[in-house]
Structure formats: structure tokens, C-alpha cells
Coordinates of C-alpha atoms in Angstrom, one line a residue:
Chain G
M1 CA 0.0 0.0 0.0
T2 CA 2.8 2.4 0.7
T3 CA 5.2 1.6 -2.2
T4 CA 3.5 1.0 -5.5
D5 CA 2.0 4.4 -6.0
V6 CA 5.4 6.1 -6.8
R7 CA 5.1 6.5 -10.5
P8 CA 7.8 9.0 -11.4
Q9 CA 8.5 10.9 -14.6
V10 CA 11.7 12.6 -13.6
H11 CA 12.1 14.1 -16.9
A12 CA 8.6 15.0 -17.8
D13 CA 8.2 16.9 -21.1
K14 CA 9.2 20.4 -20.4
S15 CA 7.5 21.8 -23.4
D16 CA 3.9 21.4 -22.3
G17 CA 1.9 24.4 -20.9
P18 CA 0.6 27.3 -23.1
L19 CA 3.2 29.9 -21.9
K20 CA 6.5 30.5 -23.4
R21 CA 9.6 28.9 -21.9
R22 CA 10.8 30.1 -18.6
P23 CA 13.7 32.5 -18.8
E24 CA 17.2 30.9 -18.2
V25 CA 18.4 30.8 -14.6
S26 CA 20.1 34.0 -13.8
G27 CA 23.7 34.2 -12.9
R28 CA 23.1 35.0 -9.2
E29 CA 20.5 32.2 -8.8
K30 CA 23.0 29.8 -10.5
L31 CA 25.8 30.7 -8.0
L32 CA 23.5 30.3 -5.1
R33 CA 22.3 26.9 -6.3
Y34 CA 25.9 25.6 -6.8
V35 CA 26.9 26.9 -3.4
L36 CA 24.0 24.9 -1.8
L37 CA 24.7 22.0 -4.0
L38 CA 28.3 21.9 -2.7
F39 CA 27.1 22.3 0.8
V40 CA 24.9 19.3 0.6
L41 CA 27.7 17.4 -1.2
V42 CA 30.1 18.1 1.7
I43 CA 27.4 16.7 4.2
T44 CA 26.6 13.6 2.2
V45 CA 29.9 12.6 0.7
G46 CA 32.3 14.2 3.2
P47 CA 32.1 11.4 5.8
F48 CA 33.0 8.8 3.2
L49 CA 36.0 10.8 2.1
W50 CA 37.1 11.4 5.8
Q51 CA 36.9 7.5 6.3
L52 CA 38.8 6.9 3.2
S53 CA 41.6 9.4 4.4
T54 CA 41.7 7.8 7.8
S55 CA 42.1 4.3 6.2
L56 CA 45.1 5.5 4.2
K57 CA 47.1 7.0 7.2
G58 CA 50.0 5.1 8.4
A59 CA 50.7 4.1 12.0
G60 CA 53.2 7.0 12.3
E61 CA 50.5 9.6 11.7
D62 CA 48.6 10.7 14.7
I63 CA 44.9 10.5 13.9
Y64 CA 43.8 11.7 17.2
T65 CA 45.4 15.1 17.2
A66 CA 43.2 18.1 17.5
T67 CA 44.3 19.3 14.1
P68 CA 44.2 16.2 11.8
S69 CA 45.0 16.7 8.2
F70 CA 42.6 15.6 5.4
I71 CA 45.3 14.5 3.1
P72 CA 47.3 11.5 4.7
K73 CA 51.0 12.7 5.1
Q74 CA 52.3 9.2 3.9
P75 CA 49.5 7.4 2.2
T76 CA 49.7 3.6 2.8
L77 CA 47.7 0.5 2.1
D78 CA 49.0 -1.2 5.4
N79 CA 45.7 -0.9 7.1
Y80 CA 44.1 -2.9 4.4
A81 CA 46.6 -5.7 4.8
K82 CA 46.1 -5.6 8.5
V83 CA 42.3 -6.0 8.2
A84 CA 43.0 -9.4 6.6
E85 CA 45.1 -10.4 9.5
A86 CA 42.5 -9.3 12.1
I87 CA 39.5 -11.0 10.5
P88 CA 39.2 -13.5 7.6
V89 CA 38.0 -10.7 5.3
W90 CA 38.3 -12.6 2.0
R91 CA 36.1 -15.5 3.3
Y92 CA 33.5 -12.9 4.4
I93 CA 33.6 -11.2 1.0
G94 CA 33.1 -14.6 -0.6
N95 CA 30.2 -15.4 1.9
S96 CA 28.6 -12.0 1.1
L97 CA 29.0 -12.5 -2.7
L98 CA 27.4 -15.9 -2.6
V99 CA 24.4 -14.6 -0.7
A100 CA 24.2 -11.7 -3.0
A101 CA 24.3 -13.8 -6.1
L102 CA 21.6 -16.1 -4.9
T103 CA 19.4 -13.2 -4.0
V104 CA 19.9 -11.5 -7.4
G105 CA 19.4 -14.6 -9.3
G106 CA 16.2 -15.6 -7.5
N107 CA 14.7 -12.2 -7.8
I108 CA 15.5 -11.9 -11.5
L109 CA 14.1 -15.2 -12.4
F110 CA 11.0 -15.6 -10.2
A111 CA 9.8 -12.0 -10.0
T112 CA 10.0 -11.7 -13.8
A113 CA 8.1 -14.9 -14.3
A114 CA 5.4 -14.0 -11.8
G115 CA 5.2 -10.3 -12.7
Y116 CA 4.8 -11.3 -16.3
A117 CA 2.1 -13.9 -15.7
I118 CA 0.1 -11.5 -13.5
A119 CA 0.4 -8.6 -15.9
R120 CA 0.0 -10.2 -19.4
L121 CA -1.9 -13.5 -18.9
R122 CA -5.5 -13.9 -17.9
F123 CA -6.3 -16.6 -15.5
R124 CA -8.5 -17.5 -12.6
G125 CA -7.2 -16.3 -9.3
R126 CA -5.0 -13.7 -10.8
R127 CA -6.5 -11.0 -8.6
V128 CA -6.1 -13.0 -5.5
V129 CA -2.5 -13.5 -6.3
L130 CA -1.8 -9.9 -6.9
G131 CA -3.6 -9.0 -3.7
L132 CA -1.4 -11.4 -1.8
F133 CA 1.7 -9.8 -3.0
L134 CA 0.3 -6.4 -2.3
G135 CA -0.8 -7.4 1.1
T136 CA 2.5 -8.3 2.5
L137 CA 3.9 -4.9 1.7
V138 CA 2.3 -3.4 4.8
L139 CA 4.2 -5.9 7.0
P140 CA 7.7 -4.6 8.2
G141 CA 10.1 -7.4 7.6
E142 CA 11.3 -7.1 11.3
V143 CA 7.9 -8.1 12.5
T144 CA 8.2 -11.7 11.1
I145 CA 12.0 -12.1 11.4
I146 CA 11.7 -14.4 14.4
A147 CA 9.1 -16.7 12.8
Q148 CA 11.2 -16.6 9.7
Y149 CA 14.1 -17.8 11.7
V150 CA 12.1 -20.7 13.1
T151 CA 11.1 -21.7 9.5
V152 CA 14.7 -21.5 8.3
R153 CA 15.8 -23.5 11.3
S154 CA 13.1 -26.2 10.6
F155 CA 14.6 -26.6 7.2
G156 CA 17.9 -27.4 8.9
L157 CA 19.4 -24.2 7.6
A158 CA 20.1 -22.3 10.8
D159 CA 23.8 -21.1 10.7
T160 CA 24.2 -21.6 7.0
L161 CA 24.6 -19.2 4.1
A162 CA 21.7 -20.8 2.3
G163 CA 19.5 -19.9 5.2
V164 CA 20.6 -16.3 5.0
A165 CA 19.9 -16.1 1.3
L166 CA 16.8 -18.1 1.0
P167 CA 14.0 -15.8 2.3
G168 CA 15.2 -12.9 0.2
M169 CA 15.3 -14.7 -3.1
V170 CA 11.9 -13.5 -4.1
A171 CA 10.8 -10.1 -2.7
A172 CA 7.1 -9.2 -3.1
L173 CA 8.1 -5.7 -4.0
N174 CA 10.1 -7.0 -7.0
V175 CA 7.2 -9.0 -8.2
L176 CA 5.1 -5.9 -8.1
L177 CA 7.8 -3.7 -9.9
M178 CA 8.0 -6.2 -12.7
Y179 CA 4.2 -6.5 -12.8
N180 CA 4.0 -2.6 -13.1
A181 CA 6.7 -2.6 -15.9
F182 CA 5.0 -5.5 -17.9
R183 CA 1.5 -4.0 -17.5
A184 CA 2.7 -0.6 -19.0
L185 CA 3.6 -2.3 -22.4
P186 CA 1.0 -1.9 -25.0
Q187 CA -1.4 -4.9 -25.7
E188 CA -0.8 -4.8 -29.4
V189 CA 2.6 -6.2 -29.3
D190 CA 1.4 -9.4 -27.6
E191 CA -1.5 -9.6 -30.0
A192 CA 0.8 -9.4 -33.0
A193 CA 3.1 -12.1 -31.6
I194 CA 0.1 -14.4 -30.8
V195 CA -1.1 -14.1 -34.5
D196 CA 2.4 -15.3 -35.5
G197 CA 2.0 -18.3 -33.2
A198 CA 4.5 -17.3 -30.6
T199 CA 4.3 -19.2 -27.3
V200 CA 4.4 -17.7 -23.9
P201 CA 8.1 -18.2 -23.3
Q202 CA 8.8 -16.8 -26.7
R203 CA 6.6 -13.7 -26.0
L204 CA 8.2 -13.1 -22.7
W205 CA 11.8 -13.5 -23.9
R206 CA 11.7 -11.8 -27.2
V207 CA 8.9 -9.2 -26.9
S208 CA 8.4 -8.2 -23.3
L209 CA 11.6 -8.6 -21.6
P210 CA 13.8 -6.3 -23.9
A211 CA 11.2 -3.5 -23.2
V212 CA 11.6 -3.7 -19.4
R213 CA 15.4 -3.9 -19.1
G214 CA 15.5 -0.7 -16.9
T215 CA 13.2 -2.0 -14.3
L216 CA 15.1 -5.4 -14.4
A217 CA 18.4 -3.5 -13.8
V218 CA 16.7 -1.7 -10.9
V219 CA 15.6 -5.0 -9.4
A220 CA 19.1 -6.5 -9.9
I221 CA 21.0 -3.5 -8.4
F222 CA 18.7 -3.4 -5.4
A223 CA 18.7 -7.1 -4.8
F224 CA 22.4 -7.0 -4.7
I225 CA 22.7 -3.9 -2.6
Q226 CA 20.0 -5.3 -0.1
A227 CA 21.8 -8.7 0.3
W228 CA 25.3 -7.1 0.5
D229 CA 24.3 -4.5 3.1
D230 CA 21.9 -6.5 5.3
F231 CA 22.8 -6.9 8.9
L232 CA 20.0 -7.9 11.1
W233 CA 19.0 -11.2 9.4
P234 CA 22.4 -12.7 9.0
L235 CA 23.2 -11.5 12.6
I236 CA 20.3 -13.7 13.6
V237 CA 20.9 -16.7 11.5
L238 CA 24.6 -17.1 11.6
T239 CA 26.6 -18.2 14.7
S240 CA 29.9 -19.7 13.4
P241 CA 32.6 -17.2 13.0
E242 CA 33.7 -18.6 9.7
K243 CA 30.3 -18.3 8.1
L244 CA 29.6 -14.7 8.7
T245 CA 28.9 -12.2 5.9
L246 CA 31.0 -9.1 5.6
T247 CA 28.7 -6.7 7.5
V248 CA 28.5 -9.0 10.5
G249 CA 32.2 -9.8 10.4
L250 CA 33.1 -6.1 10.4
Q251 CA 31.9 -5.7 13.8
Y252 CA 34.7 -7.8 15.1
L253 CA 37.1 -5.1 13.9
S254 CA 35.8 -2.6 16.3
G255 CA 34.6 -4.9 19.1
T256 CA 37.2 -7.1 20.5
F257 CA 40.9 -6.5 20.9
T258 CA 41.7 -3.7 18.6
Q259 CA 40.3 -0.2 18.6
D260 CA 42.5 1.1 15.8
Q261 CA 40.3 3.5 13.8
R262 CA 42.5 3.2 10.8
L263 CA 41.8 -0.6 10.7
I264 CA 38.1 0.0 11.1
A265 CA 38.2 2.6 8.4
A266 CA 40.0 0.2 6.0
G267 CA 37.4 -2.5 6.8
T268 CA 34.4 -0.3 6.1
M269 CA 35.9 0.8 2.8
I270 CA 36.4 -2.8 1.8
A271 CA 32.7 -3.2 2.3
F272 CA 31.7 0.1 0.7
I273 CA 33.9 0.3 -2.4
P274 CA 32.3 -2.6 -4.3
I275 CA 28.9 -1.2 -3.8
A276 CA 30.1 2.2 -4.9
I277 CA 31.7 1.0 -8.0
L278 CA 28.7 -1.2 -8.9
F279 CA 26.4 1.7 -8.3
S280 CA 28.3 4.3 -10.3
A281 CA 28.7 1.9 -13.2
L282 CA 25.0 1.1 -13.3
Q283 CA 23.5 4.5 -12.2
R284 CA 22.4 5.3 -15.6
Y285 CA 20.2 2.3 -15.7
F286 CA 19.1 3.0 -12.2
F287 CA 17.7 6.5 -13.0
K288 CA 16.3 5.2 -16.2
G289 CA 14.6 2.5 -14.2
V290 CA 13.2 5.0 -11.8
E291 CA 11.6 6.8 -14.7
E292 CA 10.3 3.5 -16.0
G293 CA 8.1 2.9 -13.2
G294 CA 9.0 2.6 -9.5
V295 CA 11.2 3.6 -6.7
K296 CA 12.5 1.2 -4.1
G297 CA 15.3 0.9 -1.7
Chain D
M1 CA -8.5 -16.7 -29.1
K2 CA -6.6 -19.1 -26.9
T3 CA -3.4 -17.5 -25.9
H4 CA -1.8 -20.0 -23.5
R5 CA -2.7 -23.2 -21.8
W6 CA -4.4 -22.9 -18.5
F7 CA -1.4 -24.0 -16.4
T8 CA 1.1 -21.7 -18.0
P9 CA 0.4 -18.8 -15.6
W10 CA 0.7 -21.0 -12.7
I11 CA 3.9 -22.5 -13.7
L12 CA 5.3 -18.9 -13.9
T13 CA 3.7 -17.8 -10.7
I14 CA 4.1 -20.8 -8.3
P15 CA 7.7 -20.2 -7.4
A16 CA 7.1 -16.7 -6.2
L17 CA 3.8 -17.6 -4.6
A18 CA 5.5 -20.5 -2.7
W19 CA 8.1 -18.1 -1.4
L20 CA 5.5 -15.7 -0.4
L21 CA 3.5 -18.2 1.5
V22 CA 6.6 -19.9 3.2
F23 CA 8.5 -16.7 4.0
S24 CA 5.8 -14.1 4.5
V25 CA 2.4 -15.4 5.0
W26 CA 3.2 -18.4 7.3
P27 CA 5.8 -16.4 9.4
S28 CA 3.0 -13.7 10.0
I29 CA 0.6 -16.4 11.3
N30 CA 3.4 -18.1 13.1
T31 CA 4.6 -14.9 14.8
L32 CA 1.1 -14.6 16.4
R33 CA 1.2 -18.4 17.4
L34 CA 4.7 -18.3 18.8
S35 CA 3.8 -15.1 20.9
F36 CA 1.6 -17.6 23.1
T37 CA 4.4 -20.0 23.7
D38 CA 7.8 -20.3 25.4
A39 CA 9.7 -21.3 22.2
K40 CA 13.5 -21.2 22.6
P41 CA 16.2 -20.5 20.1
L42 CA 18.0 -23.8 20.6
G43 CA 14.9 -25.8 19.6
G44 CA 13.1 -28.3 21.8
T45 CA 9.4 -28.3 22.4
A46 CA 7.4 -25.1 22.8
D47 CA 4.6 -25.0 25.2
F48 CA 1.5 -22.9 25.2
V49 CA 1.8 -20.3 28.0
G50 CA -1.3 -18.2 27.3
V51 CA -0.9 -14.4 27.6
R52 CA 2.1 -14.7 29.9
N53 CA 4.5 -13.0 27.3
Y54 CA 2.1 -10.1 27.0
S55 CA 1.7 -9.5 30.6
D56 CA 5.5 -9.9 31.0
M57 CA 6.0 -7.2 28.4
L58 CA 3.7 -4.7 30.1
H59 CA 5.8 -5.0 33.1
D60 CA 9.2 -4.9 31.3
P61 CA 10.7 -1.5 31.9
Q62 CA 13.1 -2.1 28.8
V63 CA 9.9 -2.3 26.6
W64 CA 8.6 1.0 27.9
T65 CA 12.1 2.6 27.4
A66 CA 12.2 1.3 23.9
L67 CA 8.8 2.7 23.1
L68 CA 9.8 6.0 24.5
N69 CA 12.9 6.0 22.4
S70 CA 10.7 5.1 19.3
A71 CA 8.4 8.0 19.9
V72 CA 11.4 10.4 20.1
Y73 CA 12.9 8.9 17.1
M74 CA 9.7 9.3 15.1
A75 CA 8.9 12.8 16.3
V76 CA 12.4 14.1 15.2
C77 CA 12.7 12.2 12.0
L78 CA 9.2 12.8 10.7
P79 CA 9.5 16.6 10.1
L80 CA 13.2 16.5 9.1
L81 CA 12.8 13.7 6.6
T82 CA 9.6 14.9 5.2
I83 CA 11.0 18.5 4.4
L84 CA 14.7 18.4 3.9
P85 CA 14.7 15.8 1.0
L86 CA 12.0 18.0 -0.7
L87 CA 14.2 21.0 -0.6
I88 CA 17.2 18.9 -2.0
A89 CA 14.9 17.6 -4.7
V90 CA 14.0 21.2 -5.7
L91 CA 17.7 22.0 -5.7
V92 CA 18.6 19.2 -8.1
E93 CA 15.5 19.4 -10.2
K94 CA 16.8 22.1 -12.5
K95 CA 19.1 20.7 -15.2
L96 CA 22.3 22.5 -14.7
P97 CA 25.8 21.3 -15.8
F98 CA 27.0 18.4 -13.3
I99 CA 23.5 18.0 -12.0
A100 CA 23.5 14.2 -12.6
F101 CA 26.7 14.0 -10.6
F102 CA 25.1 15.8 -7.6
R103 CA 22.0 13.5 -7.8
T104 CA 24.1 10.3 -7.8
A105 CA 26.4 11.7 -5.1
F106 CA 23.5 12.6 -2.8
Y107 CA 22.2 9.0 -3.3
V108 CA 25.5 7.5 -2.1
P109 CA 24.5 7.3 1.7
V110 CA 21.6 5.3 0.8
I111 CA 23.5 2.4 -1.0
A112 CA 26.1 2.0 1.8
S113 CA 25.4 -0.6 4.5
A114 CA 24.1 0.7 7.7
V115 CA 27.0 -1.1 9.3
V116 CA 29.5 0.9 7.2
V117 CA 27.9 4.2 7.9
G118 CA 27.4 3.3 11.5
L119 CA 31.1 2.6 11.9
M120 CA 31.9 5.7 10.0
W121 CA 29.8 7.9 12.3
T122 CA 31.3 6.1 15.4
W123 CA 34.7 7.5 14.4
L124 CA 33.2 11.0 13.5
L125 CA 31.5 11.2 16.8
D126 CA 34.3 9.8 18.9
D127 CA 35.6 11.9 21.8
R128 CA 38.7 12.5 19.7
G129 CA 37.0 12.5 16.3
L130 CA 36.4 15.1 13.7
I131 CA 33.1 16.6 15.0
N132 CA 34.4 17.0 18.5
N133 CA 37.6 18.6 17.1
L134 CA 35.4 21.0 15.2
V135 CA 33.3 21.8 18.1
R136 CA 36.3 22.6 20.3
W137 CA 37.9 24.6 17.6
L138 CA 34.9 26.7 17.5
H139 CA 35.2 27.2 21.3
V140 CA 31.6 26.0 21.9
V141 CA 32.6 23.7 24.7
Q142 CA 35.8 22.8 26.5
E143 CA 35.2 19.0 27.1
P144 CA 34.5 16.6 24.3
V145 CA 30.8 16.2 23.8
P146 CA 29.8 12.6 24.9
F147 CA 27.9 11.8 21.6
L148 CA 28.3 8.1 22.1
T149 CA 28.1 7.8 25.8
D150 CA 25.3 9.9 27.0
R151 CA 21.9 8.4 27.1
W152 CA 20.1 11.1 25.1
L153 CA 23.0 12.1 23.0
V154 CA 23.3 8.6 21.7
L155 CA 19.7 8.7 20.6
I156 CA 20.2 12.0 18.9
S157 CA 23.3 10.8 17.2
A158 CA 21.5 7.7 15.9
I159 CA 18.6 10.0 14.7
S160 CA 21.0 12.2 12.8
L161 CA 22.5 9.1 11.2
T162 CA 19.1 8.1 10.0
V163 CA 18.3 11.4 8.7
W164 CA 21.5 11.7 6.9
K165 CA 21.2 8.2 5.3
G166 CA 17.6 8.9 4.3
L167 CA 18.1 12.3 2.6
G168 CA 18.9 10.8 -0.8
Y169 CA 16.3 8.2 -0.8
Y170 CA 13.4 10.5 -0.2
M171 CA 15.0 13.0 -2.6
I172 CA 14.5 10.5 -5.4
V173 CA 10.9 9.9 -4.4
Y174 CA 10.2 13.7 -4.4
L175 CA 12.2 14.1 -7.7
A176 CA 9.8 11.7 -9.4
A177 CA 6.8 13.7 -7.9
L178 CA 8.2 17.0 -8.9
G179 CA 8.1 16.0 -12.6
N180 CA 4.3 16.0 -12.3
V181 CA 3.9 19.5 -10.9
R182 CA 2.5 21.7 -13.6
K183 CA 5.2 24.0 -15.0
D184 CA 2.7 26.7 -16.2
L185 CA 1.6 27.2 -12.6
H186 CA 5.1 28.1 -11.7
E187 CA 5.4 30.4 -14.6
A188 CA 1.9 32.1 -13.9
A189 CA 3.1 32.6 -10.3
A190 CA 6.4 34.0 -11.4
I191 CA 4.6 36.5 -13.7
D192 CA 2.4 37.5 -10.8
G193 CA 5.6 38.5 -9.0
A194 CA 5.7 35.6 -6.5
G195 CA 9.3 35.1 -5.2
P196 CA 11.0 31.6 -5.0
V197 CA 9.8 31.0 -1.4
R198 CA 6.3 32.0 -2.1
R199 CA 6.3 29.8 -5.4
F200 CA 7.5 26.8 -3.3
L201 CA 4.8 27.3 -0.8
T202 CA 2.0 27.9 -3.1
V203 CA 2.8 25.8 -6.1
T204 CA 5.4 23.1 -5.3
V205 CA 4.0 22.0 -1.9
P206 CA 0.4 21.7 -2.9
G207 CA 1.7 19.8 -6.0
V208 CA 3.5 17.1 -4.1
R209 CA 1.2 16.9 -1.1
G210 CA 0.2 13.4 -1.8
T211 CA 3.8 12.3 -1.9
M212 CA 4.6 14.2 1.2
F213 CA 2.1 12.0 3.1
L214 CA 3.5 8.9 1.5
V215 CA 7.0 10.0 2.5
A216 CA 5.8 10.8 6.1
V217 CA 4.4 7.3 6.3
L218 CA 7.4 5.7 5.1
V219 CA 9.7 7.7 7.4
S220 CA 7.6 7.1 10.5
V221 CA 7.4 3.4 9.8
S222 CA 11.2 3.1 9.3
A223 CA 11.9 5.3 12.4
L224 CA 10.0 2.7 14.4
R225 CA 12.0 -0.2 12.8
V226 CA 15.4 1.3 13.6
F227 CA 18.0 -1.2 14.6
S228 CA 21.5 -1.0 12.9
E229 CA 22.1 2.6 13.7
L230 CA 21.6 2.2 17.4
F231 CA 23.3 -1.2 17.5
I232 CA 26.5 -0.1 15.8
L233 CA 26.8 3.3 17.5
T234 CA 26.5 1.6 20.9
G235 CA 28.7 -1.4 20.0
G236 CA 25.6 -3.7 20.3
K237 CA 25.1 -2.7 24.0
G238 CA 22.3 -0.2 23.7
G239 CA 24.0 2.6 25.3
P240 CA 24.6 3.4 29.0
G241 CA 22.5 1.0 31.0
G242 CA 20.9 -0.3 27.8
K243 CA 18.7 2.6 27.7
D244 CA 19.2 3.3 24.0
Q245 CA 17.4 0.2 22.7
S246 CA 14.7 0.1 20.1
L247 CA 12.0 -2.6 19.9
V248 CA 13.9 -4.4 17.1
M249 CA 17.1 -4.4 19.2
L250 CA 15.1 -6.1 22.0
I251 CA 13.7 -8.6 19.5
Q252 CA 17.2 -9.4 18.2
Q253 CA 18.5 -9.8 21.8
Y254 CA 15.9 -12.5 22.6
A255 CA 16.4 -14.2 19.1
G256 CA 19.5 -16.1 19.9
G257 CA 21.8 -17.7 22.6
F258 CA 21.2 -19.7 25.6
Y259 CA 19.0 -17.0 27.2
G260 CA 17.0 -16.4 24.2
D261 CA 13.2 -16.5 24.2
L262 CA 11.5 -16.7 20.8
G263 CA 8.1 -16.6 22.5
Y264 CA 8.8 -13.3 24.1
A265 CA 10.6 -12.0 21.0
S266 CA 7.4 -12.8 19.0
S267 CA 5.2 -11.0 21.4
L268 CA 7.5 -8.0 21.0
S269 CA 7.2 -8.5 17.2
V270 CA 3.3 -8.2 17.5
L271 CA 3.8 -5.0 19.5
L272 CA 6.0 -3.6 16.8
F273 CA 3.5 -4.4 14.2
V274 CA 0.7 -2.7 16.1
V275 CA 2.9 0.4 16.8
T276 CA 3.8 0.8 13.0
L277 CA 0.0 0.7 12.3
I278 CA -0.5 3.9 14.4
P279 CA 1.4 6.5 12.0
M280 CA -0.2 4.7 8.9
I281 CA -3.7 5.2 10.2
V282 CA -3.2 8.7 11.6
L283 CA -1.5 10.0 8.3
A284 CA -4.2 8.2 6.1
R285 CA -6.8 10.0 8.0
L286 CA -4.9 13.4 7.8
N287 CA -4.5 12.9 4.0
N288 CA -8.2 12.2 3.5
R289 CA -9.1 15.3 5.5
A290 CA -6.6 17.3 3.4
E291 CA -8.1 16.2 0.2
K292 CA -11.5 17.3 1.1

């Protein structure tokens, strides 16, 4: 009920309206806008840069001084190497990647299939199915997390990575996003394909899927980010130290024997940089997908 | 015309449907059932205990503290995250050079893990961290501000973190809605001599009112669900004397280990659900009234 109604048109046609185009932004307004933009930029991105800077500072540089410098005096990657000595970081990255891959694969496959069927095929019970998917959106995930753990445990999957990945492999929201995207396609393309004798898989694969690539990208990006960033669920499911995902494992950098902020900073950068690269590489698709038909996060 | 066989839609739908039933519908029912038992994390039989978990909950001071924290959390987040992202969206709406860069950059805190930003802010708010350095340099205070060790300051720090992380997300929601605000109204108002502030209040705000209510609902519900921010900023301890816990932190605490209690955790989950319904119902009513 809360999430489906966001149907954006970020770049709506500017030429509508009977009046002439608005005058160009004046020089003073432009300057003011850039000043404000830079101010917000410092607030949103500044902390990340500060963390990056801390992670590159060597043991010889005092990071606790009252006048710390933003640029590391002798930049070094030592702290990154030390992270691997303090926690099995490579194993944690592998664990996180496995969970993320399962989550992305499951959502792409099953949300596409279900979204397509509900949007483009008529069948008895279609409305009930759609209603079920919509209904679960009102329920915050944290409410059912205990019962979900009981279910996963009864499958014998407590303290396994499969148990971490399984519940997230199909998200109702993704089914609805794909449903929205498929529903927006004109009916005629299907009809033409039906006349040509195309079967359902052919119509889905050749006709509809290429038209919803943007939404598919949004589903994939967010399934990955969600799985990679998740904390509470793996924290509940996993207990063995060697099975932890990266977010849960990172805590051990700050918790136990060390309290070296350089080390913690390096650890957080290891968890953050892959996501940042992925997002900046795919942000074009993301903003396009947002226009195509839905916002989620 | 026959377009497909009767079972084709079901083959396509059944995996997703099965997931929904096993991992959403059944857990919802099971949460309610478990809340009347003494189920334990390590397995074994769960016995029916009637309403004992609920009566325990009413007498549990930690629950009341968590509810108070949630109320404060929501009360501060709601206005800030309903208004600030709208202002930022207006700022990035106009197509200036590099605007795509700014939009993407403002979104970065959203994609980072709560653990990552939590650890980042732990360092920023440290007694010897950047923010305390800044505060001392400005000669506001002599002693470091105990952002991470004072009962109320911890809560305020976590709220700031939530607001900071949410700005980009709601900015995108507003950006989508701003595209639908009629441009000619803006122009007409400008011709009538209305300044930017006036135009924002008389054209933009009414144009995105529905979205503002949607954002308000999303913000309140996620404020009530807060977990990672408080958990990380307090190193999992919930602040001095465990006073900075949220309902979800309590749920997590009872979820595992030898002393865990899944029955009690489930009754807390039911309480969480009921609490999240309150802002939804109140805001839906306000929205209806505003539309009349």
C-alpha cells in the first residue's frame, strides 16, 4: 500500500503548458544553487572521504590530534593488509557474494516470471495472487523475522549461508515492480506475436523482456545492494565465526581486541567500495529504471 | 483466441507464490502463534503459555524505554525527513551542468550498508573524532561532547545518522513527484511577481502533497523499525545501562543464545506491528481530510 504508488516521470516533457519557456536561470541564482549543492555534497559525501583518508594514514601519523590533516601525510595500504590479519575478510567477502548472487538470481528469475504472468496472462485467481503480493507490503520485515528464523531452522538451515539467502530470493516488491513494468507495455505487441503463433516463453523472452530492461536493472541492483548490506537477518541466522557475511564480520574489527580507527576505516571501505563501483557503473540504468516505473530501496 | 494453456500462468507464478507463503504469510501467522508459547532459540518443544509473554511485556521497563525511544525517534525524523529531502529535490530538479553527478552523489549514503555508515559515524562522533575537534575549535565547549556515551545524545546521534542516510532516498521519491507539478503554474506565479519562497509554498508544496504524506508514512514506519544505527553506535550494548534500545534491538536480543526466548521475541514483534500501524492510520486520515 505504501510503495507502489510512486510512478515517477523525472524528466517529464518540459514543453507542455501554453506559456513561453521560462527564462534561463540568472547568474546569481546559479551561483546560489551551486553553493547549496556543494554544501549538501560536503554533508553527504564528506564522511566517506574522511573515512577513506583515515584508512590511508600510516601508524606514524597521529589521527587523534586536535588538528588532523585531510590528506594523509604518507598514504599507505598497510591498514588494508592488517584487516585481513585481524578477520578472515576474504572469506567474508566470498560469503557475502554468494548470498548476493543467490538473491539477485532468485529475484530476477522468479519476480520476472510471476510479474509477467500476472500482468500479461489472464487466469482465474489472478486478482487474489496480486492481492497477496500487495498485502505483504504493509508488513515490516522485522515483525516476522523471528518466525522466519523458526522456519529456516526447521529446514535445517540455521547457521548456513543458504539460510541467510533463501527468504530474500523472492521479494514481493520486486514482483510488483516487474508487474508494473510489464503492465505498462501496449497490448498490441502481444497480439501481433500471438497471431504469429509465438508461445508464452517466446513472447516473454523476445517481446516483453527487452522492453523492461530498466526495471530489471533496478531489481538486480537493489537485490544485490540489499543482500550485501543486510545486517539484522544474517546476525540472527549465523553463529559460526567462519560463516559470517562481511557486514556482520566487520563488527569484530571494532568490538574485540583492537580499537584502531585506521583498521576499522579500512574495513568499512572494503565493504563500501564494491557497492560504490557497482552503483556508479549502473547508475544510468538506475535513474532510467526509476523513470520507467518505480522507486524502491 | 486461446493465448496460452491454463497451467502456464501457474508455472510462472508458483515459485514466487510459494516463497510468499513460506517466508511471509506463514511467518506472519506463526509470529502470532509463537507469541503465546515459550519457544527457545535452541529448539526443543514449545509449550503454550497463554498471555504470559504479553503480561511480562507490560511490566518490562526495557519495553517502555524502547517505546519512548521510538516515539522520540519518530517525532524528530518525521519533520526533518519529510521536508529536507523535498528542498534537496527542488535543488537538483533544475538541469544545470553536473546535476547528474550531484544527484548520484547525494544518493551514495543510501546504498552504503548501515554497518558501514554506523562505523563511520562512530569515528566521526568519537571523543577525539572530527566533529568533537570541530566543536572545540569553534570554542563552543571545553570538554568533548559525549555523543556516544550519554543516554540522550546517543539517541540524537542515531537519529542524525538515520536522517543523513535517508536524505537521498526521499530526494529521489520527491524528484519523481516534482516532474508532475505543472510548469505553467510556476510560470503564472512568477509573472504575478511571486518570489521563489512563495512559489515553493503555493505551487510546489500543494503539487506534491500526496507524496509528502507517502514520505511521512515511510519515514515514521522506518523510524519505528530502527536497529542497525543504534546497534552499531552503541557497539551492540544499547548505550549506558541499555537505555538506548529500540524494539527491534530487543527482538534481536531475545532471538538467539542460551538465554533467548522466541516466544517473548514474538510478542515484541506483534507489539512492533501494532505500533507501526499507528502512524499509517493517523497519516491516512490526515491525508483524507486534506483532500476534502
